[in-house]
mmCIF file of C-alpha atoms in Angstrom:
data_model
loop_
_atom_site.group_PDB
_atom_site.id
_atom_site.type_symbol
_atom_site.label_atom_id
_atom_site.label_comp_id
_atom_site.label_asym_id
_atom_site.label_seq_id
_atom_site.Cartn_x
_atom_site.Cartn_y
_atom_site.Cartn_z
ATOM 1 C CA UNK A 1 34.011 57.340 -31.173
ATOM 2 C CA UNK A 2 32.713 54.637 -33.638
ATOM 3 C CA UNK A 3 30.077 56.096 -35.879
ATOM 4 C CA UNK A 4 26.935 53.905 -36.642
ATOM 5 C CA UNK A 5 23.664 55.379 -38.834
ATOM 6 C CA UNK A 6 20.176 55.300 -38.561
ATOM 7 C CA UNK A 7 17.117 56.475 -40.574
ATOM 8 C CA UNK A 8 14.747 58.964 -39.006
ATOM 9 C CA UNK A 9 12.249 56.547 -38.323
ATOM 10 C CA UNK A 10 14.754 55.387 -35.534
ATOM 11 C CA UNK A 11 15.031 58.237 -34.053
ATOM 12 C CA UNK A 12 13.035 60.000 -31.474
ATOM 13 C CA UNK A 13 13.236 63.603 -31.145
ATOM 14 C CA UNK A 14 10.473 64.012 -28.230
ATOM 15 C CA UNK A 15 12.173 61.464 -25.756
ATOM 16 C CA UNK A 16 16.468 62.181 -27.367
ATOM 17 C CA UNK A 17 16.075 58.391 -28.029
ATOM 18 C CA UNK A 18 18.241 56.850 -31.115
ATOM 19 C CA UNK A 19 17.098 53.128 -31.720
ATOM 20 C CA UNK A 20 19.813 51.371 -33.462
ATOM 21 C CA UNK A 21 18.795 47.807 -35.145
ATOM 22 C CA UNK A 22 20.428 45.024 -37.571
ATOM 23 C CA UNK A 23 23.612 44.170 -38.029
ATOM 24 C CA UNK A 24 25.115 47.167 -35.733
ATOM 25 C CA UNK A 25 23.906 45.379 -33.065
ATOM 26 C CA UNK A 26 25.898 42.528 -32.554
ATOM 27 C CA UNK A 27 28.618 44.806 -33.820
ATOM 28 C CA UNK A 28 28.454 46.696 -31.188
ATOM 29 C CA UNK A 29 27.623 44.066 -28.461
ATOM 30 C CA UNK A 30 29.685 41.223 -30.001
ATOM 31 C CA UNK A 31 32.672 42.990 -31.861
ATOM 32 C CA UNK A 32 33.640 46.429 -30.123
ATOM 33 C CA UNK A 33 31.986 45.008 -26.776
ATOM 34 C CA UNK A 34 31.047 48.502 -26.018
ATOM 35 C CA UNK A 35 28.463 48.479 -22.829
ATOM 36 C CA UNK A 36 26.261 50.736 -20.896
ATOM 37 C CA UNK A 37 27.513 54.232 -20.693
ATOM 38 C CA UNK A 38 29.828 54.153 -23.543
ATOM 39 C CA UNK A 39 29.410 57.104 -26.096
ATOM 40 C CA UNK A 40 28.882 56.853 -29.756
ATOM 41 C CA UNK A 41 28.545 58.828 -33.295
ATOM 42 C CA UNK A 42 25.115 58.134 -35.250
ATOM 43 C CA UNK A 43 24.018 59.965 -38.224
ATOM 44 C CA UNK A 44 20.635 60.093 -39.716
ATOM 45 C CA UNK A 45 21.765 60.138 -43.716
ATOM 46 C CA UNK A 46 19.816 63.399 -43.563
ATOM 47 C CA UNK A 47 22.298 66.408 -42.621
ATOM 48 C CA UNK A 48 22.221 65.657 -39.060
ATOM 49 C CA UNK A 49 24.655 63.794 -36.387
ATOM 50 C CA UNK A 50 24.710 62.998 -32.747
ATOM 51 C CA UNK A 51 26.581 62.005 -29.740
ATOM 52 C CA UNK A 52 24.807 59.214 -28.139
ATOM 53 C CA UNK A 53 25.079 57.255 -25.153
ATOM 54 C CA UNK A 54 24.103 53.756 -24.745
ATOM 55 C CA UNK A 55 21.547 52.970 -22.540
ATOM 56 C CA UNK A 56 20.088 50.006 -23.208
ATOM 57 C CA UNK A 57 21.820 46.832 -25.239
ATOM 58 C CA UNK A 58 19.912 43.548 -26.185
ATOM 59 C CA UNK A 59 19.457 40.963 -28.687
ATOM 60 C CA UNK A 60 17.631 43.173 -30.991
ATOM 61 C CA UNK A 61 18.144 46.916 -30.716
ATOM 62 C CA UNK A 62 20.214 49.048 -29.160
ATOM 63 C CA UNK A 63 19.014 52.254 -27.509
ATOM 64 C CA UNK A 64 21.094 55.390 -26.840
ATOM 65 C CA UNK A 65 19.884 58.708 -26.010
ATOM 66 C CA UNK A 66 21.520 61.430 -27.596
ATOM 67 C CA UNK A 67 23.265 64.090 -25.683
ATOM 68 C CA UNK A 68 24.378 66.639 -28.679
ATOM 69 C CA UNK A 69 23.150 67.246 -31.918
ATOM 70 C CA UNK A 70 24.822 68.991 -34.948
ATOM 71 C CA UNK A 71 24.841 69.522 -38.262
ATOM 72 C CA UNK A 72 27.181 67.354 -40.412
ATOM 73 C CA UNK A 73 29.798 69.080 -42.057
ATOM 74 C CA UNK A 74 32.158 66.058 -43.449
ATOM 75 C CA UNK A 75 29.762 66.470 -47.192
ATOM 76 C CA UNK A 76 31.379 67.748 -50.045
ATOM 77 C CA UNK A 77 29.748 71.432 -51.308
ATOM 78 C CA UNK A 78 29.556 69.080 -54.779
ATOM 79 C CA UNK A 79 27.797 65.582 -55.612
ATOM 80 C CA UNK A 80 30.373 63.654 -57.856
ATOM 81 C CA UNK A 81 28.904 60.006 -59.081
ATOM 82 C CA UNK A 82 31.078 57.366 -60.229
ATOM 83 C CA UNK A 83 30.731 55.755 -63.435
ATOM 84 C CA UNK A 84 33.020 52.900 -63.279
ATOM 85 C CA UNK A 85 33.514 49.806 -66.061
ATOM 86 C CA UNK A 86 33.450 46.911 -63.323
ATOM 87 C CA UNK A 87 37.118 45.873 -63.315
ATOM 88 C CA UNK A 88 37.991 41.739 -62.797
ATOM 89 C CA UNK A 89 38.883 40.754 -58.813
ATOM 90 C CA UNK A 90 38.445 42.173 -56.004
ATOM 91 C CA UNK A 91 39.525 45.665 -57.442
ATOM 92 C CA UNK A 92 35.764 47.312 -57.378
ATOM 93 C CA UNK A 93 35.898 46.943 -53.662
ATOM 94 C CA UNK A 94 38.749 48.819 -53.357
ATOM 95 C CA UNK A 95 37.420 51.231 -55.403
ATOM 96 C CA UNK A 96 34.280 51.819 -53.334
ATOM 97 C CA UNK A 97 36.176 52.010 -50.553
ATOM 98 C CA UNK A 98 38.564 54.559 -51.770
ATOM 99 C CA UNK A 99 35.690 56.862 -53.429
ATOM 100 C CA UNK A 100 33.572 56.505 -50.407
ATOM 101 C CA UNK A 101 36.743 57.943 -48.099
ATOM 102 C CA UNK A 102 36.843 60.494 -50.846
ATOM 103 C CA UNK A 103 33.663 61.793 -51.028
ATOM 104 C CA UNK A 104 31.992 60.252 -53.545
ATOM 105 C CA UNK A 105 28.046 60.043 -53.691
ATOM 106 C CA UNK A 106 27.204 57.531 -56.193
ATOM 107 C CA UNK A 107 28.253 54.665 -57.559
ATOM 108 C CA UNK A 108 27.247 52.855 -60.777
ATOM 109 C CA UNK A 109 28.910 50.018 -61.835
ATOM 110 C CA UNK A 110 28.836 50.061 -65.790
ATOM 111 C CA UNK A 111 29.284 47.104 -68.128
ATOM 112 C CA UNK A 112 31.247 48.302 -71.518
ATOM 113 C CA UNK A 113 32.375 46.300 -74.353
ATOM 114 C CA UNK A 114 35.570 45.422 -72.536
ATOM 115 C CA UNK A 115 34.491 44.184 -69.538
ATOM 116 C CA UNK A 116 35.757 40.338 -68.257
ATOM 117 C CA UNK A 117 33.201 40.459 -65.562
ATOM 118 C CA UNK A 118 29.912 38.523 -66.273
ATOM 119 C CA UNK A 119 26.798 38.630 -64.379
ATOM 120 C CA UNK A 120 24.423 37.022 -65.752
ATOM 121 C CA UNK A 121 20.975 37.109 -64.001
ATOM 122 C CA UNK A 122 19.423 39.780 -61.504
ATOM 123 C CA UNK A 123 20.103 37.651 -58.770
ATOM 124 C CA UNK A 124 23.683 37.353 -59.201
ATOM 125 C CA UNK A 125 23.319 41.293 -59.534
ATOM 126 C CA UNK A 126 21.392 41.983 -56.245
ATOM 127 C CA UNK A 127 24.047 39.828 -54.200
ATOM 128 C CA UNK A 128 27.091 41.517 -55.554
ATOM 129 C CA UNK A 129 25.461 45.211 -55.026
ATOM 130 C CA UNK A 130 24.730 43.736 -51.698
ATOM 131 C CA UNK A 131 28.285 43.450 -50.975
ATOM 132 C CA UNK A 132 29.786 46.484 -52.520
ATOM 133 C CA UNK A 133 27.227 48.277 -50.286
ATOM 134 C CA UNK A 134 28.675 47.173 -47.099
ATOM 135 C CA UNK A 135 31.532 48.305 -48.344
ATOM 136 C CA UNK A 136 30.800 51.429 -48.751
ATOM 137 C CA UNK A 137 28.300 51.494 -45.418
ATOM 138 C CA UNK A 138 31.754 50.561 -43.656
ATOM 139 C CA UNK A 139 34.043 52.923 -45.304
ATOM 140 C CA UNK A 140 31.693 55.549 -44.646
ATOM 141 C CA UNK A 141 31.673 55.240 -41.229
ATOM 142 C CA UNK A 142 35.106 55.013 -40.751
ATOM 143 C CA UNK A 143 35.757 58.063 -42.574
ATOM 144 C CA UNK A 144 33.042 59.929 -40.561
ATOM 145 C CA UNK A 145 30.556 60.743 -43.577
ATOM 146 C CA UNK A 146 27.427 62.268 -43.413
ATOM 147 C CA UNK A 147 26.094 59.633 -45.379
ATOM 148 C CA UNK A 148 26.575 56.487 -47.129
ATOM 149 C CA UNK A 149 27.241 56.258 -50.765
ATOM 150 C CA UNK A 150 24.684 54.669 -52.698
ATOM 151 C CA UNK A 151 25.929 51.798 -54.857
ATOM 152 C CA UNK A 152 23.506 50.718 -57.802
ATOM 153 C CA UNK A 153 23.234 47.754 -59.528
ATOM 154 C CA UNK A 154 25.336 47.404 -62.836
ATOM 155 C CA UNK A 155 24.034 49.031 -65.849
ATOM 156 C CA UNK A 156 24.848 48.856 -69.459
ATOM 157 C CA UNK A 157 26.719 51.462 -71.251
ATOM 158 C CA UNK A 158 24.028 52.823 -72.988
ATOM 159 C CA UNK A 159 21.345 53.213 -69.529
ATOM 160 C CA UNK A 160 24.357 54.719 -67.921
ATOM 161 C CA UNK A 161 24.566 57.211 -70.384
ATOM 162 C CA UNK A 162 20.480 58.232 -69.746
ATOM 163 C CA UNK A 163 21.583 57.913 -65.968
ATOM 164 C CA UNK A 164 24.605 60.912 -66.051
ATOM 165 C CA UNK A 165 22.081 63.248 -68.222
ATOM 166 C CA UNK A 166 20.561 65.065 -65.145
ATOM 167 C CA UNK A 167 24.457 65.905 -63.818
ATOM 168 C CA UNK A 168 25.523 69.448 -64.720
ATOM 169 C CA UNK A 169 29.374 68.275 -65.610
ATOM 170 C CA UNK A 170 30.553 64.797 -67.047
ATOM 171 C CA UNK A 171 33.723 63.770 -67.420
ATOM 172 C CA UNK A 172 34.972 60.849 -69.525
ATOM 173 C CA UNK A 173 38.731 59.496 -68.797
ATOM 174 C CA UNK A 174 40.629 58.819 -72.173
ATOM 175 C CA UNK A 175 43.597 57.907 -72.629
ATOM 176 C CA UNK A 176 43.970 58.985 -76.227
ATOM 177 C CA UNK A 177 42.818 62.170 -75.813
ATOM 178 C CA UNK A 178 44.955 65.101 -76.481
ATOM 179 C CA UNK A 179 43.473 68.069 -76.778
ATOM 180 C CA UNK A 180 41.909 68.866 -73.733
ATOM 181 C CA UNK A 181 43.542 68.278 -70.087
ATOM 182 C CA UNK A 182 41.707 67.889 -67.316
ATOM 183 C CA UNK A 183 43.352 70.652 -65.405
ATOM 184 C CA UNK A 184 42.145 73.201 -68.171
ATOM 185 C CA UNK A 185 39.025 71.867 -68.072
ATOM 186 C CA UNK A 186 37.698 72.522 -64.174
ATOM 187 C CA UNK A 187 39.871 75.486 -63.876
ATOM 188 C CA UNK A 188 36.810 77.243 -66.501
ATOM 189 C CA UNK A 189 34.423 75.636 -64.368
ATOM 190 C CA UNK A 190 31.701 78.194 -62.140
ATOM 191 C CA UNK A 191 30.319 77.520 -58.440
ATOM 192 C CA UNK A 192 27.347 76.887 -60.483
ATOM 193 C CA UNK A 193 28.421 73.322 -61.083
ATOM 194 C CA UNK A 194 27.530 70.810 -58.139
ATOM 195 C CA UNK A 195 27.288 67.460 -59.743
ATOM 196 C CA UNK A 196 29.684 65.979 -61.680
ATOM 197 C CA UNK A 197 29.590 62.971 -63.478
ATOM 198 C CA UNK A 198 33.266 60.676 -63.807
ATOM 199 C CA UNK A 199 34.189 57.738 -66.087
ATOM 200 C CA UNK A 200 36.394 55.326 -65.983
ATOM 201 C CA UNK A 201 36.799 52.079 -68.004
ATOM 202 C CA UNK A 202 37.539 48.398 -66.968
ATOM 203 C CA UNK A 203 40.917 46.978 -67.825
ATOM 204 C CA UNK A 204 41.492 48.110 -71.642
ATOM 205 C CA UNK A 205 39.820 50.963 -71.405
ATOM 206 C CA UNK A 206 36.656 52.305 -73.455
ATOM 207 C CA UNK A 207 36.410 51.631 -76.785
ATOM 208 C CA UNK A 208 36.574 54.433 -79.541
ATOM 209 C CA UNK A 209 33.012 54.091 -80.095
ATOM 210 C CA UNK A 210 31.952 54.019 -76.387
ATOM 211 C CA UNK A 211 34.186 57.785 -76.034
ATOM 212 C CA UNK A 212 32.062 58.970 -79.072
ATOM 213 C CA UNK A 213 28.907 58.012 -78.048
ATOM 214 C CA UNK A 214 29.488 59.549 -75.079
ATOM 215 C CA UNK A 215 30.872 62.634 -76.439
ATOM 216 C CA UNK A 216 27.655 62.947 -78.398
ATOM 217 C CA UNK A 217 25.687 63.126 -75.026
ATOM 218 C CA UNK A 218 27.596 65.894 -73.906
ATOM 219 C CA UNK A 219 30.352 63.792 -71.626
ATOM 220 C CA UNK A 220 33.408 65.807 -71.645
ATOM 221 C CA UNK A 221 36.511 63.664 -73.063
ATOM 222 C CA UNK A 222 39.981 64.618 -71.082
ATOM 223 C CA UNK A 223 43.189 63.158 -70.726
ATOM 224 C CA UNK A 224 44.844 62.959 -66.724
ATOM 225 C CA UNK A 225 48.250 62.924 -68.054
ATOM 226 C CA UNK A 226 50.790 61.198 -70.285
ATOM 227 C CA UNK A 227 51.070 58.334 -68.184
ATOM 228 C CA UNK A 228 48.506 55.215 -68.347
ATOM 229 C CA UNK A 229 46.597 54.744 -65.350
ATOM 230 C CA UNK A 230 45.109 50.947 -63.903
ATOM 231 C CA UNK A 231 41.096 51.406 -63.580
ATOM 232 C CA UNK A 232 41.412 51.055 -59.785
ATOM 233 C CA UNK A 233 43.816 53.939 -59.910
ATOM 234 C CA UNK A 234 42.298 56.114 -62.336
ATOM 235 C CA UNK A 235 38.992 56.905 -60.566
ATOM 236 C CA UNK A 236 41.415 57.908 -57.134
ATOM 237 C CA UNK A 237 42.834 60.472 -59.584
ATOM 238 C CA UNK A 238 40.110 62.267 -61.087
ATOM 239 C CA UNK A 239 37.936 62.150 -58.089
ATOM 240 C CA UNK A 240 40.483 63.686 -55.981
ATOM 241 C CA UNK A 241 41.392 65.951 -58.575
ATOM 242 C CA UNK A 242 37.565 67.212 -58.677
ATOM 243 C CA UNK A 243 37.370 67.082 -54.710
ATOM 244 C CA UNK A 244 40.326 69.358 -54.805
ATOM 245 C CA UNK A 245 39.574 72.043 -57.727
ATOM 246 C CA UNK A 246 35.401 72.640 -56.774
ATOM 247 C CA UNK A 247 34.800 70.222 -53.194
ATOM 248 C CA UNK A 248 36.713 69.823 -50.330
ATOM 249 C CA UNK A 249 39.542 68.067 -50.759
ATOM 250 C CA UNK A 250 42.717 70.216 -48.739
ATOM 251 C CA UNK A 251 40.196 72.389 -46.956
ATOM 252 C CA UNK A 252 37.492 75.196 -48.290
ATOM 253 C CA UNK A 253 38.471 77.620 -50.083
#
């Protein structure tokens, strides 16, 4: 079933009525031509998922009552946010999409001293967030999350850095680090840890002084390996390396 979410405003417990608005509207009238009768997925963001069946479709809404209700169990036991240098392209969509399949919670697009990419008023800021939203929005329903990752708009180095301080673990990708391996570093962790804070730089890297300052805020530095890794590459790694060692990723323990 194609999944589609709501916020609990649209929902109506009393009468088992979901009202589904926007831009899902025509996709579900116009695109997957689903009708009357057909059954579909919705999730309220919140913990919670239903079955639904249509019962109504028209221009602006369209209503299904829901049939089943359960909690949603697709969430990682651990909230992992992405700190990513924005890479040139098309490569942060990938990215989002990727993390969002992943698990990921958070997104926040970070400009470093290396980055190509230029945006240079709020505007041009808001529209690209836009974007990289739906991305994730779509991602996340096709790989049946309990909610959608929320994308933020680009911050500098140095507000990203106040950002990641309320995260219990952060981990900065390096690739001249040698002392400490990521593998040694999240076998030691506890199930006390459950958010974790990942880095990655544009194309280039961080700079020396970017790894310090972050090391200075308490942003663990590890290597992933001896082989170099392209940005859009790097963040599958660690975050599935994460996913694996304290989430979800291959099943519970």
């Amino acid at each position: 079933m194609n999944r589609f979410f709501v916020n609990s405003s649209q929902i109506n417990e009393e009468a088992k009525k979901i009202h589904i608005v926007d831009e899902d509207v025509k996709h579900i009238s116009k695109v997957l031509r689903l009708n009357v009768g057909d059954l579909i997925e919705i999730c309220d963001g919140d913990g919670f998922e239903y079955i639904g069946e249509i019962q109504e479709i028209n221009k602006d809404q369209v209503i299904a009552i829901y049939i089943d209700k359960k909690e949603v169990r697709s969430e990682a036991p651990i909230k992992v946010t992405l700190y990513q240098g924005v890479p040139k392209s098309t490569k942060m969509d990938l990215i989002i999409q990727k993390t969002t399949e992943m698990g990921i919670v958070e997104i926040i697009p970070v400009f470093t001293h290396r980055t190509v990419v230029q945006l240079d008023n709020k505007k041009d800021k808001e529209k690209k967030t836009d974007r990289w939203q739906k991305i994730a929005a779509e991602a996340a329903k096709q790989s049946k999350r309990g909610i959608i990752p929320l994308v933020h708009l680009p911050l500098t180095f140095k507000e990203a850095l106040s950002h990641c301080e309320t995260n219990c673990l952060n981990i900065i990708a390096y690739e001249r680090e040698h002392q400490q391996g990521l593998k040694k570093l999240l076998q030691g962790m506890d199930s006390t840890i459950n958010s974790i804070g990942i880095w990655i730089g544009p194309e280039g890297g961080f700079t020396e002084e970017e790894v310090e300052a972050a090391i200075n805020q308490q942003v663990n530095s590890v290597t992933l390996g001896p082989r170099i890794l392209r940005t859009e590459t790097a963040g599958f790694a660690l975050l599935s390396m994460v996913m694996y060692e304290l989430g979800d990723l291959g099943g519970l323990r």
